[in-house]
Short mmCIF file of C-alpha atoms in Angstrom, two decimals:
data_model
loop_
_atom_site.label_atom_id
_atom_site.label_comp_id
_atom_site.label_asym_id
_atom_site.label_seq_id
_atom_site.Cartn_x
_atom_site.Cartn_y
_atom_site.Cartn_z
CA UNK A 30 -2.49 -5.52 -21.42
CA UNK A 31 1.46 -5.50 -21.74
CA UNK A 32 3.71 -2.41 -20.18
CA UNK A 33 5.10 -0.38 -22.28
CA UNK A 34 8.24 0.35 -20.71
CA UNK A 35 9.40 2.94 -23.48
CA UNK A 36 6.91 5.27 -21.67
CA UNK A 37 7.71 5.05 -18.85
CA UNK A 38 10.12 7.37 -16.51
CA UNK A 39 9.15 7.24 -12.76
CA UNK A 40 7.82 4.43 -10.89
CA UNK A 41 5.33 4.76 -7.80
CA UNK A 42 5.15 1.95 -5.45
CA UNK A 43 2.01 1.55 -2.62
CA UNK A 44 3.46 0.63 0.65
CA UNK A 45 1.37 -1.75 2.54
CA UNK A 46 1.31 -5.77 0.87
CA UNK A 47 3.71 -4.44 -1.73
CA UNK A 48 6.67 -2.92 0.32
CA UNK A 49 5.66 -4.40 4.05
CA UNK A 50 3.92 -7.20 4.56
CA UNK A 51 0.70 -6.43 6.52
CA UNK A 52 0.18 -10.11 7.27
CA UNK A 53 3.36 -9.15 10.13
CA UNK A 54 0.46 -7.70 12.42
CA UNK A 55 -1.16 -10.42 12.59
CA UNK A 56 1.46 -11.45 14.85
CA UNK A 57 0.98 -8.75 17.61
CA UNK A 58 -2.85 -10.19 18.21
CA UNK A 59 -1.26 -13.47 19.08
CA UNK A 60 -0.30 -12.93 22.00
CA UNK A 61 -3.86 -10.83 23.12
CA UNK A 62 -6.48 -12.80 20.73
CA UNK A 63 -6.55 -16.59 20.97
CA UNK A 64 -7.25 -17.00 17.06
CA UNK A 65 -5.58 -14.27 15.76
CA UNK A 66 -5.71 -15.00 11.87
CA UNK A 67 -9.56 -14.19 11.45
CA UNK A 68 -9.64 -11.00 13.90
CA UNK A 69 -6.32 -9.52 11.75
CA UNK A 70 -7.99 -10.51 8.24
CA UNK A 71 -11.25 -8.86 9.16
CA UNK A 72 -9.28 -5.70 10.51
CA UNK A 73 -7.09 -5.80 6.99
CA UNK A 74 -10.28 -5.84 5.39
CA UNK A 75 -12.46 -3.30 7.55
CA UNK A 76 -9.55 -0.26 7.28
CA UNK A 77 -9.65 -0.89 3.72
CA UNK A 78 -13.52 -0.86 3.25
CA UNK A 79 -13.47 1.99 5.77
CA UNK A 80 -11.31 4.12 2.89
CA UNK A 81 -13.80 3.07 -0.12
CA UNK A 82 -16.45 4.64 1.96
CA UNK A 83 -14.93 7.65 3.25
CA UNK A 84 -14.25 8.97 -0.50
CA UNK A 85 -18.09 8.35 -1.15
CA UNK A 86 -19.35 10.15 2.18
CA UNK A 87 -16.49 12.48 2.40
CA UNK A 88 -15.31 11.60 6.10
CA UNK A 89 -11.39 11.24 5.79
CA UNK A 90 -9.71 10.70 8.52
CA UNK A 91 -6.19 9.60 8.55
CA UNK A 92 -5.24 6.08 7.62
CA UNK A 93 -3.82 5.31 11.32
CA UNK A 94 -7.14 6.36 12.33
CA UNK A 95 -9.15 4.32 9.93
CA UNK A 96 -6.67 1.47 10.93
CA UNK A 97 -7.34 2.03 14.78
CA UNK A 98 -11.26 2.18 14.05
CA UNK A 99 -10.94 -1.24 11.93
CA UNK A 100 -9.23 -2.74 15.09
CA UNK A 101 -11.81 -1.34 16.91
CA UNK A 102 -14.19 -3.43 15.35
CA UNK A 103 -12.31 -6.21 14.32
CA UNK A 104 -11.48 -7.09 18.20
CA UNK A 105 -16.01 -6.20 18.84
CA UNK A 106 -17.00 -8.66 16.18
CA UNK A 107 -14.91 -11.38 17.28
CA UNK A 108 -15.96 -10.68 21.11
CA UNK A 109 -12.18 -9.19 22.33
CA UNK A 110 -12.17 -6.13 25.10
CA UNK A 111 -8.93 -4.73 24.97
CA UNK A 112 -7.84 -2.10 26.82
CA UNK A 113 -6.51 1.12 24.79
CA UNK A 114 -3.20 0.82 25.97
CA UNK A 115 -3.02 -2.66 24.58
CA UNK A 116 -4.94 -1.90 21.52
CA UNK A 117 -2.49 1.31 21.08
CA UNK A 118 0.59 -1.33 21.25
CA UNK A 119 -0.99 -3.73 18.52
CA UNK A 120 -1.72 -0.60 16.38
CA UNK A 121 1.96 0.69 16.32
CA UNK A 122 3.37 -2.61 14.52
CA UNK A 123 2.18 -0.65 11.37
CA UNK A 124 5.47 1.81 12.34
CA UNK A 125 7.65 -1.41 11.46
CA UNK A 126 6.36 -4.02 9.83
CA UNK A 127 8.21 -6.66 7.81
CA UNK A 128 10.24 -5.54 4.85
CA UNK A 129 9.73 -8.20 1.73
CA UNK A 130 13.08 -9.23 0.70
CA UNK A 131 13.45 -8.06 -2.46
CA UNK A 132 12.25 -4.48 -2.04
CA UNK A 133 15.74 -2.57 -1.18
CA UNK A 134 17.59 -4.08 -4.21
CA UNK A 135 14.72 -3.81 -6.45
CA UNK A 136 14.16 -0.56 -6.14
CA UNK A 137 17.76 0.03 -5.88
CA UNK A 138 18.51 -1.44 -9.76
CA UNK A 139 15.40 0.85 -11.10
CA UNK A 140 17.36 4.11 -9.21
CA UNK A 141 20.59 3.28 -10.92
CA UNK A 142 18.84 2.16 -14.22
CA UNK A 143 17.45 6.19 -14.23
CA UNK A 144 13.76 5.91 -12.71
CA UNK A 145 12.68 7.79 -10.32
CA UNK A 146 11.00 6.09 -7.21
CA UNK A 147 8.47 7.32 -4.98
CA UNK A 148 6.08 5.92 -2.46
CA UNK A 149 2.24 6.35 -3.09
CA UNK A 150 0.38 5.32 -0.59
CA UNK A 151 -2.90 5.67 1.98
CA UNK A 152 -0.68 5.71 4.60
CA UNK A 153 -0.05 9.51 6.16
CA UNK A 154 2.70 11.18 6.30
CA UNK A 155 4.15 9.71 10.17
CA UNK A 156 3.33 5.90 8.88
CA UNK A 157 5.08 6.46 5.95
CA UNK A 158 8.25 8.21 7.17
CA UNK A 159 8.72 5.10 9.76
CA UNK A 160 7.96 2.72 7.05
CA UNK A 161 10.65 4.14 4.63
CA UNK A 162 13.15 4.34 7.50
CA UNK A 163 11.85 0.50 8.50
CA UNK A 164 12.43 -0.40 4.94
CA UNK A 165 15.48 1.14 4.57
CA UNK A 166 14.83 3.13 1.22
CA UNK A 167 15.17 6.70 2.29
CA UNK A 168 18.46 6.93 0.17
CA UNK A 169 16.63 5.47 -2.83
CA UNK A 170 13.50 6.76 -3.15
CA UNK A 171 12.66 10.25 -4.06
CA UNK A 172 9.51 11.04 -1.81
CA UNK A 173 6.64 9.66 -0.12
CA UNK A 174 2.95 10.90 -1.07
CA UNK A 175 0.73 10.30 1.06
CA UNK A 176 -3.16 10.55 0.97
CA UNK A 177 -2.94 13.36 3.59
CA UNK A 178 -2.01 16.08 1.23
CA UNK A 179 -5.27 15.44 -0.78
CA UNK A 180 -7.38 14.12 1.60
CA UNK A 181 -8.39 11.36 -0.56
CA UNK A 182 -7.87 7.43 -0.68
CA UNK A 183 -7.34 5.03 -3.86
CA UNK A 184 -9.04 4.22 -5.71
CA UNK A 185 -9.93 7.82 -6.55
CA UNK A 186 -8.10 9.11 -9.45
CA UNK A 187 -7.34 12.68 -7.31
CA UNK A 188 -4.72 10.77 -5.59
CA UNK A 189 -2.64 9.20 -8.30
CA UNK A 190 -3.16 12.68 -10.28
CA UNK A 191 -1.99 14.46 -7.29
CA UNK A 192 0.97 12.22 -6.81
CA UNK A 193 2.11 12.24 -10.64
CA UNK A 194 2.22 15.89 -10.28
CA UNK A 195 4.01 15.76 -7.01
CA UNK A 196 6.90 13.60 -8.97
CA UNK A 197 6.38 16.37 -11.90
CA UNK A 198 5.70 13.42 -14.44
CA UNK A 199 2.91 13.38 -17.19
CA UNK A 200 0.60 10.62 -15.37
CA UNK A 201 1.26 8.33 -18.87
CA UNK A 202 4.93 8.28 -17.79
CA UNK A 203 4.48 6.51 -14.58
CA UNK A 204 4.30 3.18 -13.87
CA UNK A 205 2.43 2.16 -10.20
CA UNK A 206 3.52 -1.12 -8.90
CA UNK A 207 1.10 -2.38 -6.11
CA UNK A 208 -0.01 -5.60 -4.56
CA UNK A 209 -3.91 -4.22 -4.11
CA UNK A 210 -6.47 -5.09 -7.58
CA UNK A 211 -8.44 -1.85 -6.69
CA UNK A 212 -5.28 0.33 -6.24
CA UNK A 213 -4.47 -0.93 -9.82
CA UNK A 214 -7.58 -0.20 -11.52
CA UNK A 215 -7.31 3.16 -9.84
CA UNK A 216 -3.81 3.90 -11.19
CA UNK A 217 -5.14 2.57 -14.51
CA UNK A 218 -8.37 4.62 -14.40
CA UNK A 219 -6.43 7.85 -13.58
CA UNK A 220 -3.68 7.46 -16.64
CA UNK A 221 -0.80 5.57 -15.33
CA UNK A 222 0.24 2.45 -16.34
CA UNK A 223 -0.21 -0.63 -13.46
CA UNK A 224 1.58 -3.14 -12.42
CA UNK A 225 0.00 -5.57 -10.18
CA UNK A 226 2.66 -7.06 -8.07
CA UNK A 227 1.08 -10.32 -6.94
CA UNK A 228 3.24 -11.89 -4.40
CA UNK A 229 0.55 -14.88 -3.16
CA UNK A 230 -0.05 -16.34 -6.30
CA UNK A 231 -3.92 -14.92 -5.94
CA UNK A 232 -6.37 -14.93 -8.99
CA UNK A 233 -6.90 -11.38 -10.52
CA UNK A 234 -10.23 -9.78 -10.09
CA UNK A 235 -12.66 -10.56 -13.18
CA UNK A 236 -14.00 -6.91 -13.53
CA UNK A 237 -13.51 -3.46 -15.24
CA UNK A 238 -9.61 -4.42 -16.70
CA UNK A 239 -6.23 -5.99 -16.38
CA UNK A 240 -3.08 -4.75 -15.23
CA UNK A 241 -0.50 -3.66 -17.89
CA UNK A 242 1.78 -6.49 -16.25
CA UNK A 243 1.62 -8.92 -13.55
CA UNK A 244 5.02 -9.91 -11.28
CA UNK A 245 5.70 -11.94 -8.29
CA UNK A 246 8.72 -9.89 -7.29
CA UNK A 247 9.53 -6.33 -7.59
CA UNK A 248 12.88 -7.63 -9.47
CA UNK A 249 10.64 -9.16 -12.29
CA UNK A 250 9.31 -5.35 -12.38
CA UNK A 251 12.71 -4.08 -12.77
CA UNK A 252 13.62 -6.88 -15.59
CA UNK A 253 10.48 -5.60 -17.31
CA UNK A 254 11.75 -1.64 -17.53
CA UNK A 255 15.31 -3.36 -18.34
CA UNK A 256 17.07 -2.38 -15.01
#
């Protein structure tokens, strides 16, 4: 695949592993869990799988829910009794995590270069309003959309219809830059282009297509639509 940047007039960004670095909560086990690093992978991967299987049995629930539930289990499977307080005060590091370095002046050159920027993300609508002010982008970006408003997680095409009519774009005018392989084939599947925004030098995933590019930074992004 290669982006066509020609097409493209608005650029939606997912927030978690592509704006904030998820791998930050990791370090609010540490001081709870005494091998944090395979409790925080399993909840990373549990709140995700959680979403996948709320779309297919219809039982949304917000994503800070989802998050707490994967935490839930997470802390079970590894043999961790945490009181709610405590698991309440890891939980809240998703209201500021880690900000990757290049995101404010990335996003910053495709603003002036004429795009406009929005958030698209899983997240609802409190998680994302402390992650933009976190981030620092509130100036820069137009909106956040957040699954909330439909109800609905990514993959499923709803979502990244519903947010290309929430930036009042044909979908085949946005670009989605995101850090997740299934939010890309989702993006792709629903009529946007994708760009998979791989920041860990991980091997793509060998099924059902490519992303139209593939960028370490979000700067490389913003080279690519000649900001």
């Amino acid at each position: 695949m290669a982006l066509d940047a020609d097409r493209v007039s608005t650029v939606t960004f997912d927030s978690y592993s592509t704006l904030v670095d998820v791998d930050a909560a990791e370090a609010a086990l540490a001081d709870r869990v005494a091998d944090p690093e395979p409790v925080s992978r399993l909840w990373r991967s549990r709140s995700l799988a959680y979403t996948f299987v709320a779309n297919a049995v219809d039982a949304y629930q917000p994503f800070y829910e989802m998050n707490r539930d994967a935490l839930t289990y997470a802390l079970a499977a590894h043999g961790v009794d945490l009181p709610d307080a405590e698991r309440d005060e890891i939980l809240a590091v998703y209201h500021e995590l880690e900000v990757f370095d290049d995101v404010r002046d990335a996003i910053g050159r495709l603003r002036d270069a004429g795009y406009d920027c929005y958030v698209l993300s899983n997240g609802d609508p409190e998680m994302l309003a402390s992650m933009v002010e976190h981030a620092d982008i509130g100036d820069l970006i137009e909106d956040a959309i957040s699954a909330d408003e439909v109800e609905t997680f990514k993959p499923a095409a709803g979502l990244y219809r519903h947010g290309a009519a929430r930036t009042g774009t044909p979908i085949d005018e946005v670009v989605h830059a995101t850090a997740g392989w299934f939010d890309v084939l989702g993006a792709r599947h629903a009529g946007m282009q994708a760009a998979w925004v791989d920041r860990k030098s991980t091997p793509w995933e060998p099924f059902a297509g490519d992303p139209d590019a593939t960028v370490e930074t979000l700067h490389e992004l913003a080279d690519l639509l000649g900001a």
